Amino acid sequence: MSRRVLIVHAHPEPRSLNRQLVDEAVSTLLQQGHEVMQSDLHAMGWKAVFDAQDFPSRANAKRLDFIAESGHAFANGLQTADVEEEQRKLLAADALILQFPLWWFGMPAILKGWVDRVFAYGLAYGWQGAGNRYRYGEGGLQGKRALLSVTVGGPAEDYAPRGINGPLEQLLFPITHGTLFFPGMAVLPTHAVYGTGRLDDARVAAARLAWQARLAGLFSDAPIAFRPQNGGDYPDGHALAEQVAPGQSGLLAHIAETSPDR
Ligand SMILES: Cc1cc2nc3c(=O)[nH]c(=O)nc-3n(C[C@H](O)[C@H](O)[C@H](O)COP(=O)(O)O)c2cc1C
């Protein structure tokens, strides 16, 4: 079955590993019969900073309230053209892939700026104008899949369960859980290439093959079993019920025990 995939990527160098992985994804997905859309943020000259220029027709000219202006602009067709175009692509997509180098344990600022500006109030949060009624598993992006593909300078040992940097999936939790699951997407376990500082041609070729194999499961692999807000685990919509994940606290408590990612 043919589906639409949006790849948002954040690397300016055409010969970089990141761009090679984008090329691999495009050809693999096309071969699988899917339609591919791309947002090459550097080539687009994407404006990374969310600021007053995002709201040319303000609801309140006296004080900039980002959430209120985001909701007002989204609901009334007053967003900037670049943001509207990215939302159109995102809404048309069945799956979103974010391809980026790990920079300071997160995504590069240009990609964070894509999220800040494109994930508007009324779409990615405050869905249907209902505040936090729909979030974590439900919302404007429900029904879509999401996958992070990350290149990591450090070796895999540094990101192992007891590695010095901490496990990559936990470091990326604010993106997988807080950014992608929040508006309703089903998020797959992160795909990573480690030790990117020392990759020779053979290892780059191996990384391309591994990415190809991962992409085969884009529409069939099991997502991370994040607990949905309205699935019963959070009776008041805020905190886990006492009997759920008893004695546990912190990020991992929000992933069901059945998940392979725990
Ligand atoms: C600003 C910056 C921050 C970085 N932060 C990290 C980091 O937190 N952890 C890590 O393992 N590598 C880090 N790196 C290394 C990058 O992950 C690495 O250069 C990248 O994966 C290589 O991919 P590329 O060839 O596509 O640029 C950082 C690199 C830069 C330039």
Short mmCIF file of C-alpha atoms and ligand atoms in Angstrom, two decimals:
data_model
loop_
_atom_site.label_atom_id
_atom_site.label_comp_id
_atom_site.label_asym_id
_atom_site.label_seq_id
_atom_site.Cartn_x
_atom_site.Cartn_y
_atom_site.Cartn_z
CA MET A 1 0.00 0.00 0.00
CA SER A 2 1.39 3.35 -1.02
CA ARG A 3 1.74 5.91 1.71
CA ARG A 4 3.15 9.40 2.10
CA VAL A 5 6.30 10.03 4.11
CA LEU A 6 7.67 13.44 5.10
CA ILE A 7 11.40 13.58 5.83
CA VAL A 8 12.49 16.70 7.68
CA HIS A 9 16.26 17.01 7.78
CA ALA A 10 18.78 19.39 9.21
CA HIS A 11 22.25 19.21 7.69
CA PRO A 12 23.74 21.75 5.26
CA GLU A 13 26.51 19.53 3.85
CA PRO A 14 25.50 17.34 0.88
CA ARG A 15 28.31 14.82 1.59
CA SER A 16 27.47 14.44 5.28
CA LEU A 17 26.33 11.14 6.74
CA ASN A 18 22.97 12.72 7.45
CA ARG A 19 22.40 13.63 3.85
CA GLN A 20 23.52 10.19 2.72
CA LEU A 21 20.91 8.69 5.04
CA VAL A 22 18.28 11.02 3.58
CA ASP A 23 19.23 9.86 0.06
CA GLU A 24 19.00 6.25 1.23
CA ALA A 25 15.58 6.84 2.75
CA VAL A 26 14.24 8.56 -0.36
CA SER A 27 15.34 5.78 -2.72
CA THR A 28 14.24 2.98 -0.35
CA LEU A 29 10.80 4.49 0.26
CA LEU A 30 10.24 5.21 -3.42
CA GLN A 31 11.22 1.64 -4.20
CA GLN A 32 8.63 0.47 -1.68
CA GLY A 33 6.06 2.43 -3.69
CA HIS A 34 5.63 5.28 -1.20
CA GLU A 35 5.43 8.97 -1.96
CA VAL A 36 8.19 11.05 -0.36
CA MET A 37 8.08 14.70 0.66
CA GLN A 38 11.16 16.48 2.00
CA SER A 39 11.88 19.54 4.07
CA ASP A 40 15.57 20.31 3.67
CA LEU A 41 15.66 23.01 6.31
CA HIS A 42 19.04 24.52 5.37
CA ALA A 43 18.25 24.58 1.64
CA MET A 44 14.90 26.22 2.45
CA GLY A 45 16.61 28.88 4.56
CA TRP A 46 14.22 27.90 7.33
CA LYS A 47 13.73 30.60 9.95
CA ALA A 48 14.64 28.82 13.16
CA VAL A 49 13.60 31.42 15.69
CA PHE A 50 9.96 31.64 16.76
CA ASP A 51 9.38 35.35 17.27
CA ALA A 52 7.07 38.30 16.63
CA GLN A 53 7.55 38.01 12.85
CA ASP A 54 5.50 34.81 13.03
CA PHE A 55 2.44 36.86 13.83
CA PRO A 56 1.97 39.61 11.25
CA SER A 57 -1.68 40.13 12.32
CA ARG A 58 -1.72 39.98 16.09
CA ALA A 59 -4.79 39.45 18.27
CA ASN A 60 -3.03 41.50 20.94
CA ALA A 61 -0.54 44.09 19.71
CA LYS A 62 0.41 45.14 23.24
CA ARG A 63 1.91 41.93 24.59
CA LEU A 64 3.19 38.92 22.65
CA ASP A 65 1.60 35.78 24.07
CA PHE A 66 2.93 32.96 21.86
CA ILE A 67 0.24 30.42 22.69
CA ALA A 68 -2.65 32.84 22.24
CA GLU A 69 -1.22 34.25 18.99
CA SER A 70 -0.44 30.77 17.68
CA GLY A 71 -4.05 29.70 18.26
CA HIS A 72 -5.39 32.92 16.74
CA ALA A 73 -3.16 32.70 13.66
CA PHE A 74 -3.84 28.99 13.10
CA ALA A 75 -7.61 29.34 13.45
CA ASN A 76 -7.88 32.40 11.25
CA GLY A 77 -5.49 31.66 8.40
CA LEU A 78 -3.03 34.28 9.60
CA GLN A 79 0.11 32.15 9.78
CA THR A 80 3.16 32.85 7.64
CA ALA A 81 3.32 31.03 4.29
CA ASP A 82 6.36 28.90 5.24
CA VAL A 83 4.62 27.55 8.35
CA GLU A 84 1.39 26.88 6.43
CA GLU A 85 3.29 24.93 3.78
CA GLU A 86 5.02 22.74 6.38
CA GLN A 87 1.71 22.05 8.12
CA ARG A 88 0.20 21.08 4.76
CA LYS A 89 3.01 18.56 4.20
CA LEU A 90 2.77 17.25 7.76
CA LEU A 91 -1.00 16.79 7.54
CA ALA A 92 -0.65 15.03 4.18
CA ALA A 93 1.94 12.61 5.60
CA ASP A 94 1.23 9.14 6.99
CA ALA A 95 4.70 9.09 8.56
CA LEU A 96 7.20 11.71 9.66
CA ILE A 97 10.94 11.04 9.77
CA LEU A 98 13.23 13.50 11.52
CA GLN A 99 16.82 13.00 10.34
CA PHE A 100 19.45 14.88 12.33
CA PRO A 101 22.89 14.79 13.93
CA LEU A 102 22.83 14.63 17.74
CA TRP A 103 23.99 18.05 18.86
CA TRP A 104 24.31 18.56 22.60
CA PHE A 105 22.04 15.60 23.28
CA GLY A 106 19.24 16.98 21.18
CA MET A 107 18.33 18.24 17.75
CA PRO A 108 20.02 21.14 15.97
CA ALA A 109 18.36 24.52 16.59
CA ILE A 110 17.04 24.78 13.04
CA LEU A 111 15.03 21.58 13.53
CA LYS A 112 13.83 22.61 16.98
CA GLY A 113 12.70 25.82 15.30
CA TRP A 114 10.72 23.80 12.77
CA VAL A 115 8.86 22.17 15.65
CA ASP A 116 8.41 25.42 17.58
CA ARG A 117 6.87 27.18 14.58
CA VAL A 118 5.00 24.37 12.78
CA PHE A 119 3.42 22.63 15.79
CA ALA A 120 0.77 25.30 16.29
CA TYR A 121 -1.84 25.67 19.00
CA GLY A 122 -5.02 24.04 17.66
CA LEU A 123 -2.97 21.50 15.73
CA ALA A 124 -0.24 19.92 17.86
CA TYR A 125 -1.43 21.20 21.23
CA GLY A 126 -4.72 22.66 22.36
CA TRP A 127 -6.36 20.46 19.76
CA GLN A 128 -9.97 21.46 19.06
CA GLY A 129 -9.44 24.41 21.37
CA ALA A 130 -9.76 22.00 24.29
CA GLY A 131 -6.55 22.78 26.20
CA ASN A 132 -5.00 19.53 27.43
CA ARG A 133 -8.14 17.40 26.96
CA TYR A 134 -6.47 15.58 24.08
CA ARG A 135 -2.77 14.90 24.42
CA TYR A 136 -0.36 11.97 24.61
CA GLY A 137 -1.81 9.60 22.07
CA GLU A 138 -4.67 11.80 20.90
CA GLY A 139 -4.61 15.07 19.02
CA GLY A 140 -4.20 16.73 15.67
CA LEU A 141 -1.51 14.34 14.42
CA GLN A 142 -3.15 11.09 15.53
CA GLY A 143 -2.95 8.24 13.03
CA LYS A 144 0.53 9.19 11.83
CA ARG A 145 3.76 7.38 12.58
CA ALA A 146 6.99 9.10 13.56
CA LEU A 147 10.61 7.97 13.58
CA LEU A 148 13.82 9.68 14.65
CA SER A 149 16.94 8.84 12.66
CA VAL A 150 19.91 10.19 14.52
CA THR A 151 23.66 10.22 13.89
CA VAL A 152 25.69 10.17 17.07
CA GLY A 153 29.35 11.16 17.38
CA GLY A 154 30.04 9.07 20.49
CA PRO A 155 30.37 5.27 20.59
CA ALA A 156 27.38 3.03 21.39
CA GLU A 157 28.99 2.11 24.77
CA ASP A 158 28.56 5.69 25.94
CA TYR A 159 24.81 5.34 25.35
CA ALA A 160 24.38 1.81 26.77
CA PRO A 161 22.03 1.25 29.76
CA ARG A 162 24.89 2.17 32.16
CA GLY A 163 26.88 4.25 29.68
CA ILE A 164 28.29 7.60 30.74
CA ASN A 165 25.95 9.68 28.56
CA GLY A 166 22.80 7.78 29.45
CA PRO A 167 20.67 5.68 27.07
CA LEU A 168 19.89 7.49 23.83
CA GLU A 169 16.18 6.67 23.97
CA GLN A 170 15.94 8.35 27.38
CA LEU A 171 17.93 11.38 26.22
CA LEU A 172 15.53 11.78 23.30
CA PHE A 173 12.39 11.30 25.44
CA PRO A 174 11.44 15.00 25.21
CA ILE A 175 11.24 14.56 21.43
CA THR A 176 9.69 11.10 21.15
CA HIS A 177 7.25 11.50 24.04
CA GLY A 178 6.92 15.23 24.64
CA THR A 179 6.88 16.37 21.01
CA LEU A 180 5.69 13.50 18.78
CA PHE A 181 3.49 11.32 21.01
CA PHE A 182 2.01 14.45 22.62
CA PRO A 183 0.02 15.42 19.49
CA GLY A 184 -0.98 11.80 18.90
CA MET A 185 1.66 10.22 16.69
CA ALA A 186 2.73 6.58 17.12
CA VAL A 187 6.48 6.82 17.68
CA LEU A 188 8.84 4.04 16.66
CA PRO A 189 12.03 3.20 18.57
CA THR A 190 14.79 5.57 17.47
CA HIS A 191 17.18 4.55 14.74
CA ALA A 192 20.77 5.56 15.50
CA VAL A 193 24.22 5.38 13.92
CA TYR A 194 26.93 5.66 16.60
CA GLY A 195 30.60 6.56 16.39
CA THR A 196 30.08 8.81 13.39
CA GLY A 197 33.41 10.57 13.91
CA ARG A 198 35.29 7.51 12.73
CA LEU A 199 33.19 6.01 9.94
CA ASP A 200 35.09 4.72 6.92
CA ASP A 201 33.38 3.92 3.61
CA ALA A 202 32.60 0.34 4.61
CA ARG A 203 30.88 1.47 7.80
CA VAL A 204 28.93 4.14 5.97
CA ALA A 205 27.76 1.46 3.53
CA ALA A 206 26.76 -0.74 6.49
CA ALA A 207 24.90 2.19 8.06
CA ARG A 208 22.99 2.74 4.83
CA LEU A 209 22.01 -0.94 4.72
CA ALA A 210 20.89 -0.92 8.36
CA TRP A 211 18.75 2.15 7.69
CA GLN A 212 17.24 0.46 4.64
CA ALA A 213 16.30 -2.52 6.81
CA ARG A 214 14.72 -0.28 9.47
CA LEU A 215 12.66 1.54 6.84
CA ALA A 216 11.13 -1.78 5.77
CA GLY A 217 9.28 -1.71 9.11
CA LEU A 218 8.18 1.93 9.02
CA PHE A 219 4.52 0.96 8.73
CA SER A 220 4.64 -2.36 10.57
CA ASP A 221 7.09 -2.11 13.50
CA ALA A 222 5.57 -1.78 16.96
CA PRO A 223 5.67 1.78 18.33
CA ILE A 224 7.09 2.61 21.75
CA ALA A 225 4.33 1.73 24.24
CA PHE A 226 3.91 5.23 25.68
CA ARG A 227 0.88 5.38 27.93
CA PRO A 228 -1.95 7.47 26.47
CA GLN A 229 -3.40 10.20 28.68
CA ASN A 230 -6.96 9.01 28.19
CA GLY A 231 -6.35 5.24 28.31
CA GLY A 232 -7.03 4.87 32.04
CA ASP A 233 -3.50 5.08 33.45
CA TYR A 234 -3.92 8.78 34.37
CA PRO A 235 -7.33 9.00 36.07
CA ASP A 236 -7.08 12.76 36.65
CA GLY A 237 -5.29 13.45 33.36
CA HIS A 238 -2.13 14.45 35.23
CA ALA A 239 -0.46 11.69 37.24
CA LEU A 240 -0.23 7.91 36.99
CA ALA A 241 -2.72 5.95 39.06
CA GLU A 242 -1.14 4.35 42.14
CA GLN A 243 -1.59 0.81 40.82
CA VAL A 244 0.13 1.61 37.50
CA ALA A 245 3.90 1.05 37.49
CA PRO A 246 3.88 0.87 41.33
CA GLY A 247 6.95 2.30 42.99
CA GLN A 248 8.29 3.68 39.72
CA SER A 249 8.87 7.31 38.96
CA GLY A 250 10.59 9.29 36.26
CA LEU A 251 10.39 9.00 32.51
CA LEU A 252 10.29 5.23 32.13
CA ALA A 253 7.10 4.96 34.19
CA HIS A 254 5.30 6.44 31.18
CA ILE A 255 6.14 3.46 28.99
CA ALA A 256 4.02 0.32 29.47
CA GLU A 257 5.87 -2.75 30.75
CA THR A 258 5.21 -4.63 27.52
CA SER A 259 7.39 -2.26 25.50
CA PRO A 260 10.68 -3.64 24.12
CA ASP A 261 12.22 -0.23 24.91
CA ARG A 262 12.10 -0.49 28.65
C1 LIG B 1 27.42 21.31 17.88
C2 LIG B 1 27.67 19.85 17.97
C3 LIG B 1 27.21 19.14 19.07
C4 LIG B 1 27.40 17.76 19.18
N1 LIG B 1 26.91 17.10 20.25
C5 LIG B 1 27.09 15.76 20.36
C6 LIG B 1 26.55 15.05 21.47
O1 LIG B 1 25.87 15.59 22.33
N2 LIG B 1 26.79 13.71 21.56
C7 LIG B 1 27.50 13.04 20.59
O2 LIG B 1 27.68 11.83 20.71
N3 LIG B 1 27.99 13.69 19.50
C8 LIG B 1 27.81 15.02 19.36
N4 LIG B 1 28.27 15.70 18.25
C9 LIG B 1 28.85 14.92 17.13
C10 LIG B 1 27.81 14.74 16.02
O3 LIG B 1 26.76 13.92 16.46
C11 LIG B 1 28.45 14.17 14.75
O4 LIG B 1 29.35 15.15 14.28
C12 LIG B 1 27.43 13.83 13.67
O5 LIG B 1 26.66 12.72 14.06
C13 LIG B 1 28.15 13.48 12.36
O6 LIG B 1 27.19 13.38 11.31
P1 LIG B 1 27.38 14.24 9.96
O7 LIG B 1 28.60 13.67 9.28
O8 LIG B 1 26.14 14.00 9.15
O9 LIG B 1 27.56 15.67 10.38
C14 LIG B 1 28.10 17.08 18.15
C15 LIG B 1 28.57 17.80 17.04
C16 LIG B 1 28.37 19.15 16.94
C17 LIG B 1 28.89 19.90 15.74
#
